[in-house]
Coordinates of C-alpha atoms and ligand atoms in Angstrom, one line a residue:
X1 CA -69.7 24.2 -2.6
X2 CA -69.6 21.6 -5.3
X3 CA -70.0 18.0 -4.2
X4 CA -70.3 16.6 -7.7
X5 CA -68.3 13.4 -7.8
X6 CA -65.6 13.0 -10.4
X7 CA -65.7 10.1 -12.9
X8 CA -62.9 8.4 -11.0
X9 CA -64.7 8.8 -7.7
X10 CA -67.9 7.4 -9.2
X11 CA -66.0 4.4 -10.5
X12 CA -64.4 3.7 -7.1
X13 CA -67.9 4.0 -5.4
X14 CA -69.3 1.6 -7.9
X15 CA -66.4 -0.9 -7.4
X16 CA -67.0 -0.8 -3.6
X17 CA -70.7 -1.2 -4.1
X18 CA -70.2 -4.3 -6.3
X19 CA -67.6 -5.8 -4.0
X20 CA -69.9 -5.3 -1.0
X21 CA -72.9 -6.9 -2.7
X22 CA -71.0 -9.8 -4.3
X23 CA -68.3 -10.6 -1.7
X24 CA -69.3 -9.1 1.7
X25 CA -73.0 -9.9 1.7
X26 CA -72.7 -13.7 1.3
X27 CA -71.8 -15.0 4.7
X28 CA -72.3 -11.8 6.6
X29 CA -74.9 -13.2 8.9
X30 CA -72.8 -16.3 9.7
X31 CA -69.7 -14.2 10.4
X32 CA -71.7 -12.0 12.7
X33 CA -73.2 -15.0 14.6
X34 CA -69.8 -16.8 14.9
X35 CA -67.7 -13.7 15.4
X36 CA -65.7 -14.9 12.4
X37 CA -63.0 -12.6 11.1
X38 CA -63.5 -11.9 7.3
X39 CA -60.0 -13.1 6.4
X40 CA -60.7 -13.8 2.7
X41 CA -62.6 -10.6 2.2
X42 CA -59.8 -8.6 3.8
X43 CA -57.4 -10.2 1.4
X44 CA -59.6 -9.2 -1.5
X45 CA -59.9 -5.6 -0.2
X46 CA -56.1 -5.4 -0.2
X47 CA -56.1 -6.5 -3.9
X48 CA -58.7 -3.9 -4.7
X49 CA -56.5 -1.2 -3.0
X50 CA -59.0 -0.5 -0.2
X51 CA -56.5 -0.9 2.6
X52 CA -54.1 1.9 1.7
X53 CA -56.4 4.1 -0.2
X54 CA -54.8 7.5 0.5
X55 CA -51.1 6.3 0.7
X56 CA -48.8 7.3 -2.1
X57 CA -48.3 4.6 -4.7
X58 CA -44.5 4.8 -3.9
X59 CA -45.4 3.1 -0.6
X60 CA -47.8 0.6 -2.0
X61 CA -51.0 2.7 -1.7
X62 CA -53.7 3.8 -4.1
X63 CA -52.9 7.5 -4.0
X64 CA -56.6 8.5 -3.8
X65 CA -58.2 11.4 -1.9
X66 CA -60.2 11.3 1.3
X67 CA -63.5 11.8 -0.6
X68 CA -62.9 8.5 -2.4
X69 CA -62.1 6.9 0.9
X70 CA -65.4 7.9 2.5
X71 CA -67.3 6.8 -0.6
X72 CA -65.7 3.3 -0.2
X73 CA -66.4 3.3 3.6
X74 CA -70.0 4.2 3.0
X75 CA -70.6 1.4 0.5
X76 CA -68.8 -1.3 2.5
X77 CA -70.7 -0.2 5.7
X78 CA -74.1 -0.5 4.1
X79 CA -73.5 -4.3 4.0
X80 CA -70.8 -5.2 6.6
X81 CA -69.6 -2.8 9.2
X82 CA -67.3 -5.4 10.6
X83 CA -65.3 -5.4 7.4
X84 CA -65.4 -1.6 7.1
X85 CA -63.9 -1.0 10.5
X86 CA -60.9 -3.0 9.5
X87 CA -60.5 -0.8 6.5
X88 CA -61.0 2.4 8.6
X89 CA -58.4 1.5 11.2
X90 CA -55.8 0.4 8.6
X91 CA -56.3 3.5 6.5
X92 CA -56.9 6.3 8.9
X93 CA -55.2 5.2 12.1
X94 CA -52.3 3.2 10.9
X95 CA -51.3 4.0 7.3
X96 CA -52.1 7.8 7.5
X97 CA -50.1 8.2 10.8
X98 CA -47.1 6.3 9.4
X99 CA -47.1 8.1 6.1
X100 CA -47.4 11.5 7.7
X101 CA -45.1 11.2 10.7
X102 CA -43.0 8.1 10.1
X103 CA -39.4 8.0 9.1
X104 CA -38.3 6.8 5.7
X105 CA -37.1 3.5 7.1
X106 CA -40.5 3.0 8.9
X107 CA -42.4 3.7 5.7
X108 CA -40.3 1.2 3.8
X109 CA -40.4 -1.5 6.4
X110 CA -44.0 -1.1 7.7
X111 CA -46.1 1.2 5.5
X112 CA -45.5 -0.7 2.2
X113 CA -47.0 -4.1 3.4
X114 CA -49.7 -2.3 5.3
X115 CA -50.8 -0.1 2.4
X116 CA -50.8 -3.0 -0.1
X117 CA -52.8 -5.2 2.3
X118 CA -50.2 -7.9 2.7
X119 CA -50.6 -7.3 6.5
X120 CA -53.0 -5.2 8.6
X121 CA -52.3 -2.9 11.5
X122 CA -53.8 -1.9 14.8
X123 CA -53.9 1.4 16.7
X124 CA -53.5 0.9 20.5
X125 CA -54.4 3.8 22.7
X126 CA -57.3 2.7 25.0
X127 CA -56.6 1.1 28.3
X128 CA -58.7 -0.2 31.1
X129 CA -58.6 3.2 32.8
X130 CA -57.8 5.4 29.8
X131 CA -60.7 5.4 27.2
X132 CA -62.0 8.9 26.8
X133 CA -59.4 10.3 29.2
X134 CA -56.6 9.4 26.8
X135 CA -53.8 11.3 28.5
X136 CA -54.0 9.0 31.6
X137 CA -51.8 6.3 30.0
X138 CA -50.6 3.6 32.4
X139 CA -48.7 1.6 29.8
X140 CA -45.0 2.6 30.2
X141 CA -42.2 2.8 27.7
X142 CA -39.0 3.2 29.7
X143 CA -36.2 4.8 27.9
X144 CA -33.1 2.5 28.0
X145 CA -30.8 4.4 25.6
X146 CA -31.1 2.7 22.3
X147 CA -34.4 1.0 23.1
X148 CA -37.6 1.2 25.1
X149 CA -39.0 -1.4 27.5
X150 CA -42.8 -1.6 27.2
X151 CA -45.1 -2.8 30.0
X152 CA -48.9 -2.6 30.3
X153 CA -52.2 -3.5 28.9
X154 CA -54.3 -2.1 26.1
X155 CA -58.1 -2.7 25.7
X156 CA -60.7 -3.0 23.0
X157 CA -58.1 -3.1 20.2
X158 CA -59.6 -3.5 16.7
X159 CA -57.7 -6.1 14.6
X160 CA -56.2 -7.2 18.0
X161 CA -55.2 -10.7 16.8
X162 CA -55.3 -10.3 13.1
X163 CA -52.9 -7.4 12.9
X164 CA -49.1 -7.9 12.3
X165 CA -48.1 -4.3 13.1
X166 CA -49.3 -2.3 16.1
X167 CA -48.9 1.4 16.9
X168 CA -48.8 1.6 20.7
X169 CA -49.2 4.8 22.7
X170 CA -47.3 4.7 26.0
X171 CA -46.0 7.0 28.8
X172 CA -42.2 7.5 28.9
X173 CA -42.0 10.4 31.3
X174 CA -44.9 10.7 33.8
X175 CA -43.6 14.1 35.1
X176 CA -44.2 15.6 31.6
X177 CA -47.8 14.4 31.4
X178 CA -49.1 14.2 27.8
X179 CA -45.7 15.7 26.6
X180 CA -44.0 12.5 27.9
X181 CA -46.0 10.1 25.8
X182 CA -44.6 8.2 22.8
X183 CA -46.0 6.2 19.8
X184 CA -44.1 3.0 19.1
X185 CA -44.3 0.5 16.4
X186 CA -44.5 -3.1 17.7
X187 CA -44.3 -6.3 15.7
X188 CA -46.6 -9.2 16.6
X189 CA -43.7 -11.7 17.3
X190 CA -41.7 -9.4 19.6
X191 CA -40.9 -11.3 22.8
X192 CA -43.1 -10.4 25.7
X193 CA -46.1 -9.3 23.6
X194 CA -49.2 -11.4 24.2
X195 CA -52.7 -11.2 22.7
X196 CA -55.3 -11.2 25.4
X197 CA -58.8 -12.6 25.2
X198 CA -61.2 -11.8 22.4
X199 CA -64.2 -9.6 23.3
X200 CA -67.7 -10.9 22.9
X201 CA -69.4 -7.9 21.4
X202 CA -72.9 -6.5 20.7
X203 CA -72.1 -5.5 17.2
X204 CA -69.3 -5.4 14.5
X205 CA -68.8 -9.0 15.7
X206 CA -66.8 -10.1 12.6
X207 CA -64.0 -7.7 13.6
X208 CA -61.6 -9.1 16.2
X209 CA -61.3 -7.0 19.3
X210 CA -58.8 -8.0 21.9
X211 CA -56.9 -6.8 24.9
X212 CA -53.1 -6.7 24.5
X213 CA -50.5 -7.4 27.1
X214 CA -46.9 -6.2 27.1
X215 CA -44.4 -7.7 29.5
X216 CA -40.9 -6.2 29.1
X217 CA -41.2 -5.9 25.3
X218 CA -37.9 -4.5 23.9
X219 CA -38.5 -1.9 21.2
X220 CA -35.7 -0.4 19.2
X221 CA -35.6 3.4 19.3
X222 CA -35.9 3.6 15.5
X223 CA -39.5 2.3 16.0
X224 CA -40.6 5.5 17.8
X225 CA -42.8 7.7 15.5
X226 CA -41.6 11.3 15.5
X227 CA -39.7 13.2 18.2
X228 CA -39.5 12.1 21.9
X229 CA -42.8 13.1 23.5
X230 CA -44.8 13.5 20.3
X231 CA -47.0 10.4 21.0
X232 CA -50.1 12.1 22.3
X233 CA -50.2 14.7 19.6
X234 CA -49.7 11.9 17.1
X235 CA -52.7 10.1 18.6
X236 CA -54.9 13.2 18.5
X237 CA -54.0 14.1 15.0
X238 CA -54.5 10.6 13.7
X239 CA -57.8 10.3 15.5
X240 CA -59.0 13.5 14.0
X241 CA -58.8 11.9 10.6
X242 CA -60.0 8.5 11.9
X243 CA -63.3 10.2 12.9
X244 CA -64.0 11.1 9.3
X245 CA -63.7 7.3 8.4
X246 CA -66.0 6.3 11.3
X247 CA -68.5 9.1 10.3
X248 CA -68.5 7.5 6.8
X249 CA -69.1 4.1 8.4
X250 CA -72.0 5.4 10.4
X251 CA -73.4 7.0 7.2
X252 CA -73.1 3.7 5.4
X253 CA -74.9 1.8 8.2
X254 CA -77.7 4.4 8.1
X255 CA -78.0 4.3 4.3
X256 CA -78.0 0.5 4.3
X257 CA -80.8 0.4 6.9
X258 CA -82.8 3.0 4.9
X259 CA -82.3 1.3 1.5
X260 CA -83.5 -2.1 2.9
X261 CA -86.5 -0.3 4.6
X262 CA -87.6 1.5 1.5
X263 CA -87.5 -1.8 -0.5
X264 CA -89.4 -3.7 2.2
X265 CA -92.0 -0.9 2.5
X266 CA -92.8 -1.1 -1.2
X267 CA -93.2 -4.9 -1.1
X268 CA -94.8 -5.7 2.2
X269 CA -98.6 -5.4 2.3
X270 CA -100.8 -4.6 5.3
X271 CA -104.4 -3.5 5.3
X272 CA -104.7 -4.2 1.6
X273 CA -101.8 -2.1 0.3
X274 CA -98.0 -1.8 0.4
X275 CA -97.0 -0.4 3.8
X276 CA -95.2 2.5 2.1
X277 CA -98.7 3.8 1.2
X278 CA -99.4 4.3 4.9
X279 CA -98.2 7.7 6.1
X280 CA -96.9 6.2 9.4
X281 CA -94.3 4.4 7.3
X282 CA -93.8 6.9 4.6
X283 CA -93.0 9.6 7.2
X284 CA -90.4 7.4 8.8
X285 CA -88.7 7.0 5.4
X286 CA -88.8 10.8 4.9
X287 CA -87.2 11.4 8.3
X288 CA -84.5 8.8 7.6
X289 CA -83.7 10.2 4.2
X290 CA -83.5 13.8 5.6
X291 CA -81.1 12.8 8.4
X292 CA -78.9 10.7 6.0
X293 CA -78.7 13.5 3.4
X294 CA -77.4 15.9 6.1
X295 CA -75.0 13.3 7.4
X296 CA -73.6 12.7 3.9
X297 CA -73.0 16.4 3.3
X298 CA -71.2 16.6 6.6
X299 CA -69.0 13.6 5.9
X300 CA -68.1 14.9 2.4
X301 CA -67.4 18.3 3.8
X302 CA -65.0 16.9 6.4
X303 CA -63.3 14.7 3.8
X304 CA -63.0 17.7 1.5
X305 CA -61.5 19.8 4.3
X306 CA -58.8 17.2 4.7
X307 CA -58.2 17.0 1.0
X308 CA -57.7 20.8 0.6
X309 CA -55.5 21.1 3.6
X310 CA -58.1 22.9 5.8
X311 CA -58.5 22.1 9.5
X312 CA -60.7 19.1 9.9
X313 CA -60.7 18.6 13.7
X314 CA -64.1 20.4 13.9
X315 CA -65.8 19.2 10.7
X316 CA -64.7 15.6 11.4
X317 CA -66.1 15.7 14.9
X318 CA -69.4 17.3 13.7
X319 CA -69.7 14.7 11.0
X320 CA -69.1 11.8 13.4
X321 CA -71.5 13.2 16.0
X322 CA -74.3 13.6 13.5
X323 CA -73.7 10.5 11.4
X324 CA -73.5 8.2 14.4
X325 CA -76.8 9.5 15.8
X326 CA -78.2 9.1 12.3
X327 CA -77.0 5.5 12.2
X328 CA -78.6 4.8 15.5
X329 CA -82.0 6.5 14.8
X330 CA -82.2 5.1 11.3
X331 CA -81.4 1.5 12.1
X332 CA -83.9 1.5 15.0
X333 CA -86.6 2.8 12.7
X334 CA -85.6 0.2 10.1
X335 CA -86.3 -2.6 12.6
X336 CA -89.6 -1.0 13.3
X337 CA -90.6 -0.7 9.7
X338 CA -89.7 -4.4 9.2
X339 CA -91.8 -5.3 12.2
X340 CA -91.4 -9.0 13.2
X341 CA -89.1 -9.6 10.3
X342 CA -86.9 -6.8 11.5
X343 CA -86.3 -8.7 14.8
X344 CA -84.9 -11.8 13.1
X345 CA -81.5 -12.0 11.5
X346 CA -82.4 -12.8 7.9
X347 CA -83.5 -9.3 7.1
X348 CA -80.1 -7.7 8.2
X349 CA -81.6 -4.6 9.9
X350 CA -81.2 -6.0 13.5
X351 CA -77.5 -6.4 12.8
X352 CA -77.2 -2.9 11.4
X353 CA -78.9 -1.6 14.6
X354 CA -76.4 -3.5 16.8
X355 CA -73.5 -2.3 14.6
X356 CA -74.6 1.3 14.7
X357 CA -74.1 1.6 18.4
X358 CA -70.3 1.4 18.3
X359 CA -70.1 4.5 16.0
X360 CA -71.2 6.5 19.0
X361 CA -68.4 5.0 21.2
X362 CA -65.2 4.3 19.4
X363 CA -62.7 6.9 18.1
X364 CA -64.1 9.3 20.7
X365 CA -67.6 8.9 22.2
X366 CA -70.3 11.4 21.2
X367 CA -69.6 13.2 24.4
X368 CA -65.9 13.5 23.4
X369 CA -67.0 14.9 20.0
X370 CA -69.0 17.5 21.9
X371 CA -65.9 18.5 23.8
X372 CA -63.9 18.8 20.6
X373 CA -66.7 20.8 18.9
X374 CA -67.4 23.1 21.8
X375 CA -63.7 23.9 22.2
X376 CA -63.4 24.4 18.4
X377 CA -66.3 26.9 18.2
X378 CA -65.5 28.7 21.5
X379 CA -61.8 29.2 20.6
X380 CA -62.5 32.1 18.3
Ligands
CAA401 N1 -54.3 17.9 17.0 C1 -53.2 18.2 17.6 N2 -53.0 18.4 18.9 C2 -54.0 18.1 19.7 C3 -55.3 17.8 19.2 C4 -55.4 17.7 17.8 N3 -56.6 17.3 17.2 N4 -56.2 17.6 20.2 C5 -55.5 17.9 21.3 N5 -54.2 18.2 21.0 C6 -53.1 18.5 21.9 C7 -53.4 19.8 22.7 O1 -53.0 21.0 21.9 C8 -52.5 19.6 23.9 O2 -51.2 20.0 23.7 P1 -50.5 21.3 24.3 O3 -50.6 21.2 25.8 O4 -49.1 21.3 23.7 O5 -51.3 22.5 23.8 C9 -52.6 18.1 24.2 O6 -52.9 17.5 22.9 C10 -53.6 17.7 25.2 O7 -54.8 18.2 24.8 P2 -56.0 18.6 25.8 O8 -55.4 19.4 27.0 O9 -57.1 19.1 25.1 O10 -56.3 17.1 26.5 P3 -57.5 16.6 27.3 O11 -57.0 15.7 28.4 O12 -58.4 17.7 27.7 O13 -58.2 15.6 26.3 C11 -59.6 14.9 24.5 C12 -58.6 16.0 25.0 C13 -60.1 15.6 23.2 C14 -60.8 14.7 25.4 C15 -58.8 13.6 24.2 O14 -58.4 13.0 25.3 C16 -59.6 12.6 23.4 O15 -59.8 12.8 22.1 N6 -60.1 11.6 24.0 C17 -60.8 10.5 23.3 C18 -59.8 9.4 22.9 C19 -60.3 8.6 21.8 O16 -60.8 9.1 20.8 N7 -60.1 7.3 21.9 C20 -60.5 6.4 20.8 C21 -59.6 5.2 20.9 S1 -59.0 4.6 19.4 C22 -60.2 3.7 18.7 O17 -61.4 3.7 19.1 C23 -59.8 3.0 17.5 C24 -60.5 1.7 17.1 O18 -60.2 0.7 17.5 C25 -61.6 1.8 16.2

């Protein structure tokens, strides 16, 4: 399998690297400390075409492939995973789902501004009692003929307050179980829609994560995505692609931690020599590099599967499972290599370690990935 990047892919990777160094790095520590949303940076990412990367230019997107998308995700995540999760949710969970399953009217009204970065979107599946067990939706969308009435609460929603467009998964017909679930497009200013409190998080603190409350929100039927009862499959199909984006985020966090550690190990001296000359440190770097190379190949493979129209449920889940473990292992070792300096904020690695953890939780925990993988391999 040939993983040589095309000239265009290399240029996109370089543009993302430069943007991350020049525009995400300054202020990243302060945004993390103050839980400050990177509003200016998001605007710039829209201008650079990072918010609708795979969307057809006809709908305001960049018309690129999934491999280009994971390259950008990796570069952004090396520096600022709070910004990259905004990119991931907007691209994978919002734009992709709308472009693939939305009506022409929905694409014109919602996808265009989302893909061009004029507004950002949120994907609302999780609930207080429906995280991993996603079919147990308590939020209801009661069918009233030409509209739905939405009631309930969603939890841990990325872009919760900063989004303008929300895709909300809700139960219309309880009797039908997951076949009675719908995906509805909600606008921020619809009456009865309230943004709940902001979460105070361990990592990705620059991204805004909120609960959302719906009290008798009236949603026109034309805002339903797909046929009646398609909502759960919509969520699963969308998340299968989302997992590739999060795998790329995890890869970026790991690679960022590794690059900082390698540089530090060649500069920092102990016992009369650079610490990289001590095998205890050199072997850590060797282990980090090996795990990261494997993660990168898995992420590229999953992205390529999506690009060539192959099934990517399994390869995406494998990539996410491995890359998120790599992010965790690598960032912990990065703190260890940095010693006392690793434990303070100025050296960035403690933030990468805190940011790494969420990649094992959101868009399906590592345990959920193992369900998807085991079902995938045992089916045949
Ligand atoms: N594509 C298409 N259909 C799929 C599918 C897929 N990838 N996966 C499942 N389905 C379908 C099944 O075929 C089934 O339909 P049929 O009955 O017609 O065959 C239906 O969905 C139900 O599937 P299961 O019986 O497998 O359902 P389950 O209850 O056993 O759960 C699960 C499956 C994989 C565990 C699923 O619940 C799951 O993925 N849970 C995790 C949810 C998750 O990832 N949440 C993340 C929240 S979003 C987020 O984090 C975003 C953010 O802000 C960053």
